Tab-separated table of C-alpha atoms in Angstrom:
chain	number	residue	atom	x	y	z
Q	1	MET	CA	-52.661	-1.983	106.924
Q	2	LYS	CA	-53.719	-5.302	108.474
Q	3	ASN	CA	-57.450	-5.723	109.032
Q	4	ASN	CA	-57.202	-7.711	112.277
Q	5	PHE	CA	-58.558	-5.230	114.854
Q	6	LEU	CA	-61.714	-6.416	116.635
Q	7	ARG	CA	-63.426	-3.780	118.702
Q	8	LYS	CA	-65.946	-5.463	121.015
Q	9	PRO	CA	-68.845	-3.493	122.504
Q	10	CYS	CA	-68.071	-1.979	125.898
Q	11	VAL	CA	-71.469	-0.503	126.867
Q	12	ALA	CA	-73.900	-3.132	125.548
Q	13	GLY	CA	-76.173	-3.985	128.462
Q	14	LYS	CA	-75.424	-0.588	130.015
Q	15	PHE	CA	-76.215	2.225	127.575
Q	16	TYR	CA	-78.430	-0.006	125.437
Q	17	LEU	CA	-79.868	-3.515	125.564
Q	18	ALA	CA	-77.475	-6.337	124.693
Q	19	ALA	CA	-80.018	-8.848	123.362
Q	20	PRO	CA	-80.573	-8.190	119.626
Q	21	ARG	CA	-84.345	-8.799	119.641
Q	22	ASP	CA	-84.888	-6.602	122.706
Q	23	LEU	CA	-82.621	-3.924	121.274
Q	24	ARG	CA	-84.526	-3.805	117.985
Q	25	ARG	CA	-87.813	-3.643	119.873
Q	26	MET	CA	-86.537	-0.769	122.006
Q	27	ILE	CA	-85.433	1.241	118.975
Q	28	ALA	CA	-88.751	0.563	117.240
Q	29	GLU	CA	-90.580	1.967	120.283
Q	30	PHE	CA	-88.843	5.327	119.787
Q	31	GLY	CA	-91.450	5.933	117.086
Q	32	ALA	CA	-89.113	7.081	114.307
Q	33	LYS	CA	-90.958	7.568	111.019
Q	34	LEU	CA	-88.744	6.646	108.087
Q	35	SER	CA	-88.305	9.524	105.614
Q	36	PRO	CA	-84.613	9.444	104.597
Q	37	GLN	CA	-83.084	12.482	102.925
Q	38	ASN	CA	-79.748	12.831	101.173
Q	39	VAL	CA	-77.820	14.884	103.741
Q	40	ILE	CA	-74.112	15.604	104.113
Q	41	GLY	CA	-74.050	14.907	107.810
Q	42	CYS	CA	-75.872	14.782	111.106
Q	43	ILE	CA	-75.290	15.302	114.814
Q	44	LEU	CA	-76.534	12.667	117.261
Q	45	PRO	CA	-76.507	12.337	121.070
Q	46	HIS	CA	-74.747	9.416	122.733
Q	47	ALA	CA	-76.253	8.854	126.174
Q	48	GLY	CA	-78.123	5.787	127.389
Q	49	TYR	CA	-80.942	4.998	124.993
Q	50	ILE	CA	-83.624	5.567	127.632
Q	51	TYR	CA	-82.508	9.201	127.725
Q	52	SER	CA	-81.316	10.093	124.215
Q	53	GLY	CA	-82.313	7.185	121.996
Q	54	GLN	CA	-85.519	8.810	120.816
Q	55	VAL	CA	-83.657	11.917	119.630
Q	56	ALA	CA	-81.032	9.857	117.798
Q	57	ALA	CA	-83.513	7.432	116.223
Q	58	GLN	CA	-85.902	10.125	115.019
Q	59	THR	CA	-82.972	12.014	113.493
Q	60	LEU	CA	-81.513	8.942	111.783
Q	61	ALA	CA	-84.926	8.115	110.315
Q	62	LYS	CA	-84.520	11.285	108.241
Q	63	VAL	CA	-81.001	10.442	107.060
Q	64	LYS	CA	-79.960	8.336	104.093
Q	65	ILE	CA	-77.163	6.233	105.572
Q	66	LYS	CA	-74.516	5.940	102.870
Q	67	THR	CA	-72.024	3.179	102.164
Q	68	THR	CA	-69.331	4.796	104.350
Q	69	VAL	CA	-70.004	6.618	107.627
Q	70	VAL	CA	-67.261	8.842	109.042
Q	71	LEU	CA	-68.041	8.780	112.758
Q	72	LEU	CA	-66.583	11.643	114.799
Q	73	GLY	CA	-66.783	11.744	118.571
Q	74	PRO	CA	-65.153	12.943	121.777
Q	75	ASN	CA	-62.466	10.972	123.561
Q	76	HIS	CA	-63.746	10.728	127.145
Q	77	SER	CA	-60.915	8.514	128.412
Q	78	GLY	CA	-58.036	10.760	127.372
Q	79	LEU	CA	-56.153	7.765	125.984
Q	80	GLY	CA	-54.500	7.810	122.577
Q	81	ALA	CA	-53.640	10.587	120.149
Q	82	ASP	CA	-55.446	13.905	119.726
Q	83	PHE	CA	-57.015	12.525	116.547
Q	84	SER	CA	-57.258	8.757	116.932
Q	85	LEU	CA	-58.408	6.859	113.862
Q	86	SER	CA	-59.596	3.311	114.457
Q	87	PRO	CA	-57.292	0.579	113.158
Q	88	PRO	CA	-58.764	-1.297	110.202
Q	89	GLY	CA	-60.788	-4.327	111.139
Q	90	THR	CA	-64.202	-4.912	112.677
Q	91	TRP	CA	-66.463	-3.200	115.202
Q	92	ARG	CA	-68.916	-5.630	116.801
Q	93	THR	CA	-72.383	-4.734	118.106
Q	94	PRO	CA	-75.349	-6.879	119.181
Q	95	LEU	CA	-76.826	-6.249	115.719
Q	96	GLY	CA	-73.790	-7.522	113.818
Q	97	ASP	CA	-70.261	-6.666	112.722
Q	98	LEU	CA	-69.294	-3.491	110.876
Q	99	GLU	CA	-66.128	-3.237	108.826
Q	100	VAL	CA	-63.793	-0.259	109.086
Q	101	ASP	CA	-63.384	1.300	105.640
Q	102	ALA	CA	-59.647	0.681	105.327
Q	103	LYS	CA	-59.403	2.302	101.903
Q	104	PHE	CA	-60.991	5.567	103.031
Q	105	SER	CA	-58.913	5.534	106.225
Q	106	GLU	CA	-55.773	5.136	104.155
Q	107	LEU	CA	-56.733	8.081	101.950
Q	108	LEU	CA	-57.237	10.197	105.068
Q	109	LEU	CA	-53.918	9.172	106.593
Q	110	GLU	CA	-52.074	9.982	103.364
Q	111	LYS	CA	-53.468	13.529	103.303
Q	112	SER	CA	-53.666	14.375	107.010
Q	113	LEU	CA	-51.049	16.106	109.132
Q	114	TYR	CA	-53.004	15.250	112.287
Q	115	LEU	CA	-54.612	11.809	112.177
Q	116	LYS	CA	-52.969	8.720	113.674
Q	117	ILE	CA	-54.039	5.093	113.868
Q	118	ASP	CA	-54.592	4.483	117.582
Q	119	ALA	CA	-56.653	1.695	119.158
Q	120	ALA	CA	-56.268	2.921	122.753
Q	121	ALA	CA	-58.742	5.765	122.307
Q	122	HIS	CA	-61.472	3.408	121.083
Q	123	ILE	CA	-61.432	0.346	123.338
Q	124	ASP	CA	-63.479	1.858	126.192
Q	125	GLU	CA	-65.009	4.864	124.414
Q	126	HIS	CA	-68.829	4.856	124.318
Q	127	SER	CA	-69.525	7.955	122.202
Q	128	LEU	CA	-69.078	6.222	118.849
Q	129	GLU	CA	-70.280	2.769	119.851
Q	130	VAL	CA	-73.765	3.856	120.921
Q	131	GLU	CA	-74.545	5.292	117.465
Q	132	LEU	CA	-73.866	2.016	115.661
Q	133	PRO	CA	-76.870	-0.138	116.668
Q	134	LEU	CA	-79.160	2.797	115.929
Q	135	MET	CA	-77.710	3.120	112.435
Q	136	GLN	CA	-77.799	-0.655	111.950
Q	137	TYR	CA	-81.512	-0.646	112.757
Q	138	PHE	CA	-82.059	1.471	109.634
Q	139	LYS	CA	-79.277	0.018	107.429
Q	140	SER	CA	-77.188	-3.093	107.968
Q	141	ASN	CA	-74.565	-2.864	105.226
Q	142	PHE	CA	-72.242	0.102	105.620
Q	143	LYS	CA	-68.605	0.659	106.521
Q	144	ILE	CA	-67.328	2.995	109.215
Q	145	VAL	CA	-64.395	5.339	109.788
Q	146	PRO	CA	-64.315	5.974	113.572
Q	147	LEU	CA	-62.336	9.006	114.754
Q	148	ALA	CA	-62.024	9.944	118.438
Q	149	VAL	CA	-60.979	13.526	119.174
Q	150	LYS	CA	-59.505	14.926	122.410
Q	151	THR	CA	-58.258	18.386	121.450
Q	152	ASN	CA	-60.208	21.653	121.470
Q	153	ASN	CA	-57.684	23.551	119.347
Q	154	LEU	CA	-59.884	25.323	116.822
Q	155	ALA	CA	-57.221	25.665	114.149
Q	156	SER	CA	-56.369	21.954	114.119
Q	157	LEU	CA	-60.051	20.953	114.240
Q	158	LYS	CA	-60.841	23.103	111.227
Q	159	ALA	CA	-57.736	21.777	109.462
Q	160	VAL	CA	-58.925	18.188	109.959
Q	161	GLY	CA	-62.346	19.197	108.637
Q	162	LYS	CA	-60.646	20.638	105.571
Q	163	GLU	CA	-58.587	17.453	105.103
Q	164	LEU	CA	-61.691	15.323	105.395
Q	165	ALA	CA	-63.596	17.390	102.841
Q	166	GLY	CA	-60.589	17.321	100.518
Q	167	VAL	CA	-60.407	13.529	100.518
Q	168	ILE	CA	-64.142	13.273	99.797
Q	169	ASN	CA	-64.092	15.907	97.058
Q	170	ASN	CA	-60.869	14.815	95.384
Q	171	ASN	CA	-61.973	11.189	95.197
Q	172	GLN	CA	-65.546	12.026	94.149
Q	173	LEU	CA	-67.012	10.302	97.197
Q	174	ASN	CA	-69.707	12.871	97.988
Q	175	ASP	CA	-72.556	10.454	97.252
Q	176	SER	CA	-71.083	7.584	99.262
Q	177	VAL	CA	-69.893	9.217	102.528
Q	178	LEU	CA	-72.014	10.395	105.442
Q	179	LEU	CA	-70.497	12.482	108.245
Q	180	VAL	CA	-71.805	11.860	111.775
Q	181	ALA	CA	-70.754	13.816	114.870
Q	182	SER	CA	-71.588	12.287	118.248
Q	183	SER	CA	-72.224	14.790	121.019
Q	184	ASP	CA	-74.446	15.519	123.977
Q	185	MET	CA	-75.265	19.121	124.803
Q	186	THR	CA	-75.223	20.914	128.186
Q	187	HIS	CA	-74.367	18.655	131.142
Q	188	TYR	CA	-75.843	18.696	134.676
Q	189	GLU	CA	-77.558	22.050	134.827
Q	190	THR	CA	-81.207	22.931	135.372
Q	191	GLN	CA	-83.637	22.351	132.518
Q	192	GLU	CA	-84.037	26.119	132.079
Q	193	SER	CA	-80.284	26.758	131.957
Q	194	ALA	CA	-79.626	23.851	129.588
Q	195	GLU	CA	-82.351	24.927	127.191
Q	196	LYS	CA	-81.049	28.512	127.050
Q	197	LYS	CA	-77.408	27.559	126.529
Q	198	ASP	CA	-78.183	24.807	124.051
Q	199	ALA	CA	-80.400	27.124	122.009
Q	200	LEU	CA	-77.411	29.432	121.486
Q	201	ALA	CA	-75.166	26.563	120.390
Q	202	ILE	CA	-77.819	25.052	118.127
Q	203	GLN	CA	-78.331	28.326	116.281
Q	204	ALA	CA	-74.602	28.510	115.504
Q	205	ILE	CA	-74.661	24.883	114.308
Q	206	LEU	CA	-77.658	25.504	112.057
Q	207	LYS	CA	-75.707	28.359	110.441
Q	208	LEU	CA	-72.686	26.019	110.023
Q	209	ASP	CA	-70.603	28.556	111.948
Q	210	ALA	CA	-67.851	26.580	113.687
Q	211	GLN	CA	-66.083	29.747	114.826
Q	212	GLU	CA	-69.221	31.133	116.448
Q	213	LEU	CA	-69.992	27.796	118.092
Q	214	SER	CA	-66.507	27.665	119.592
Q	215	ARG	CA	-66.841	31.251	120.834
Q	216	LEU	CA	-70.236	30.625	122.445
Q	217	VAL	CA	-69.053	27.451	124.148
Q	218	GLN	CA	-66.195	29.361	125.759
Q	219	GLU	CA	-68.105	32.565	126.560
Q	220	PHE	CA	-71.140	30.898	128.129
Q	221	ASN	CA	-69.368	27.792	129.464
Q	222	ILE	CA	-71.582	25.440	127.454
Q	223	SER	CA	-70.560	21.904	128.363
Q	224	ILE	CA	-70.999	20.223	124.968
Q	225	CYS	CA	-68.767	17.164	125.261
Q	226	GLY	CA	-68.452	16.586	121.510
Q	227	VAL	CA	-67.948	20.173	120.391
Q	228	SER	CA	-64.636	19.221	118.751
Q	229	ALA	CA	-66.347	16.563	116.644
Q	230	VAL	CA	-69.087	19.026	115.706
Q	231	VAL	CA	-66.534	21.650	114.631
Q	232	ILE	CA	-64.825	19.124	112.334
Q	233	LEU	CA	-68.172	18.143	110.844
Q	234	LEU	CA	-69.268	21.749	110.284
Q	235	GLU	CA	-66.007	22.703	108.594
Q	236	ALA	CA	-66.020	19.632	106.349
Q	237	ALA	CA	-69.729	19.972	105.523
Q	238	ARG	CA	-69.346	23.625	104.577
Q	239	LEU	CA	-66.523	22.749	102.180
Q	240	LEU	CA	-68.631	19.918	100.760
Q	241	GLY	CA	-71.355	22.397	99.842
Q	242	ALA	CA	-73.675	22.322	102.846
Q	243	LYS	CA	-75.814	25.420	103.275
Q	244	LYS	CA	-77.602	24.937	106.596
Q	245	GLY	CA	-78.697	22.603	109.335
Q	246	GLU	CA	-82.098	21.512	110.588
Q	247	LEU	CA	-82.971	20.700	114.184
Q	248	ILE	CA	-84.959	17.458	114.136
Q	249	LYS	CA	-85.490	17.015	117.866
Q	250	TYR	CA	-84.264	18.416	121.179
Q	251	GLN	CA	-84.947	17.138	124.646
Q	252	THR	CA	-83.159	16.598	127.943
Q	253	SER	CA	-82.664	13.716	130.310
Q	254	GLY	CA	-85.310	15.386	132.463
Q	255	ASP	CA	-87.950	14.544	129.871
Q	256	ALA	CA	-87.265	10.859	130.586
Q	257	SER	CA	-86.424	10.951	134.289
Q	258	GLY	CA	-88.664	13.783	135.484
Q	259	ASP	CA	-85.702	15.370	137.285
Q	260	ARG	CA	-85.300	18.844	135.800
Q	261	ASN	CA	-82.855	20.136	138.397
Q	262	SER	CA	-79.819	18.462	136.801
Q	263	VAL	CA	-80.209	17.474	133.164
Q	264	VAL	CA	-78.198	16.682	130.064
Q	265	GLY	CA	-79.350	18.112	126.742
Q	266	TYR	CA	-79.679	16.110	123.526
Q	267	ALA	CA	-80.017	17.505	119.998
Q	268	GLY	CA	-80.534	15.685	116.724
Q	269	ILE	CA	-79.514	17.847	113.742
Q	270	THR	CA	-79.166	17.186	110.032
Q	271	ILE	CA	-76.699	19.137	107.856
Q	272	TYR	CA	-77.359	19.604	104.140
């Protein structure tokens, strides 16, 4: 595969500050205390930093960012394949360039019945981009494997999670790969409603129960935009030996804006 893809930031100056010095200062002001642990994965929100940055930063401060980060997120645009893997090349952020791990991507493509190389899903997708400067604040030298997902089919999501775990296990990459799922929680409901619904979903996540999470999302109409990415992570993490999750921080957009009549929920969770 040719490594000539350059993915330029599409929400710098919108979801987060575009000037590197200002961006670093903003992340520092989130008050994250560095205490990295060796975890299998984590779940991070992906809204504008003024709303969800504190949750993401305080969660990442507790995560040892490994040499390769498999970044799973929802496909908001609807463009591209159901499972769109970034072409090899470079993702640019205000804090520097990150290289796509072409070797790991190739291993995944060889083993997967579902994944396809597809740039269209990534060009205007914010859910993966917004995590990168936050991770770069804590660690500058890592490679990424961005995967945008637009299907909710539970069987195929779990199958991709199994494929992902298989590649990591079979190539003895457990110590060098971190799984990250990008997702916001309940969208545009009252603070009370969001907190109740999100508490149900979070409990299923902490138990690593992808099936239960999927059931709850459908039964209670929980509008978690990245549930597909979370299901893949949970299935892969379970097969990689994870036993449980830990909720690091939860808040809503209302905590930043003061408007608690229509909020979006944000959860930062580690999986180990």
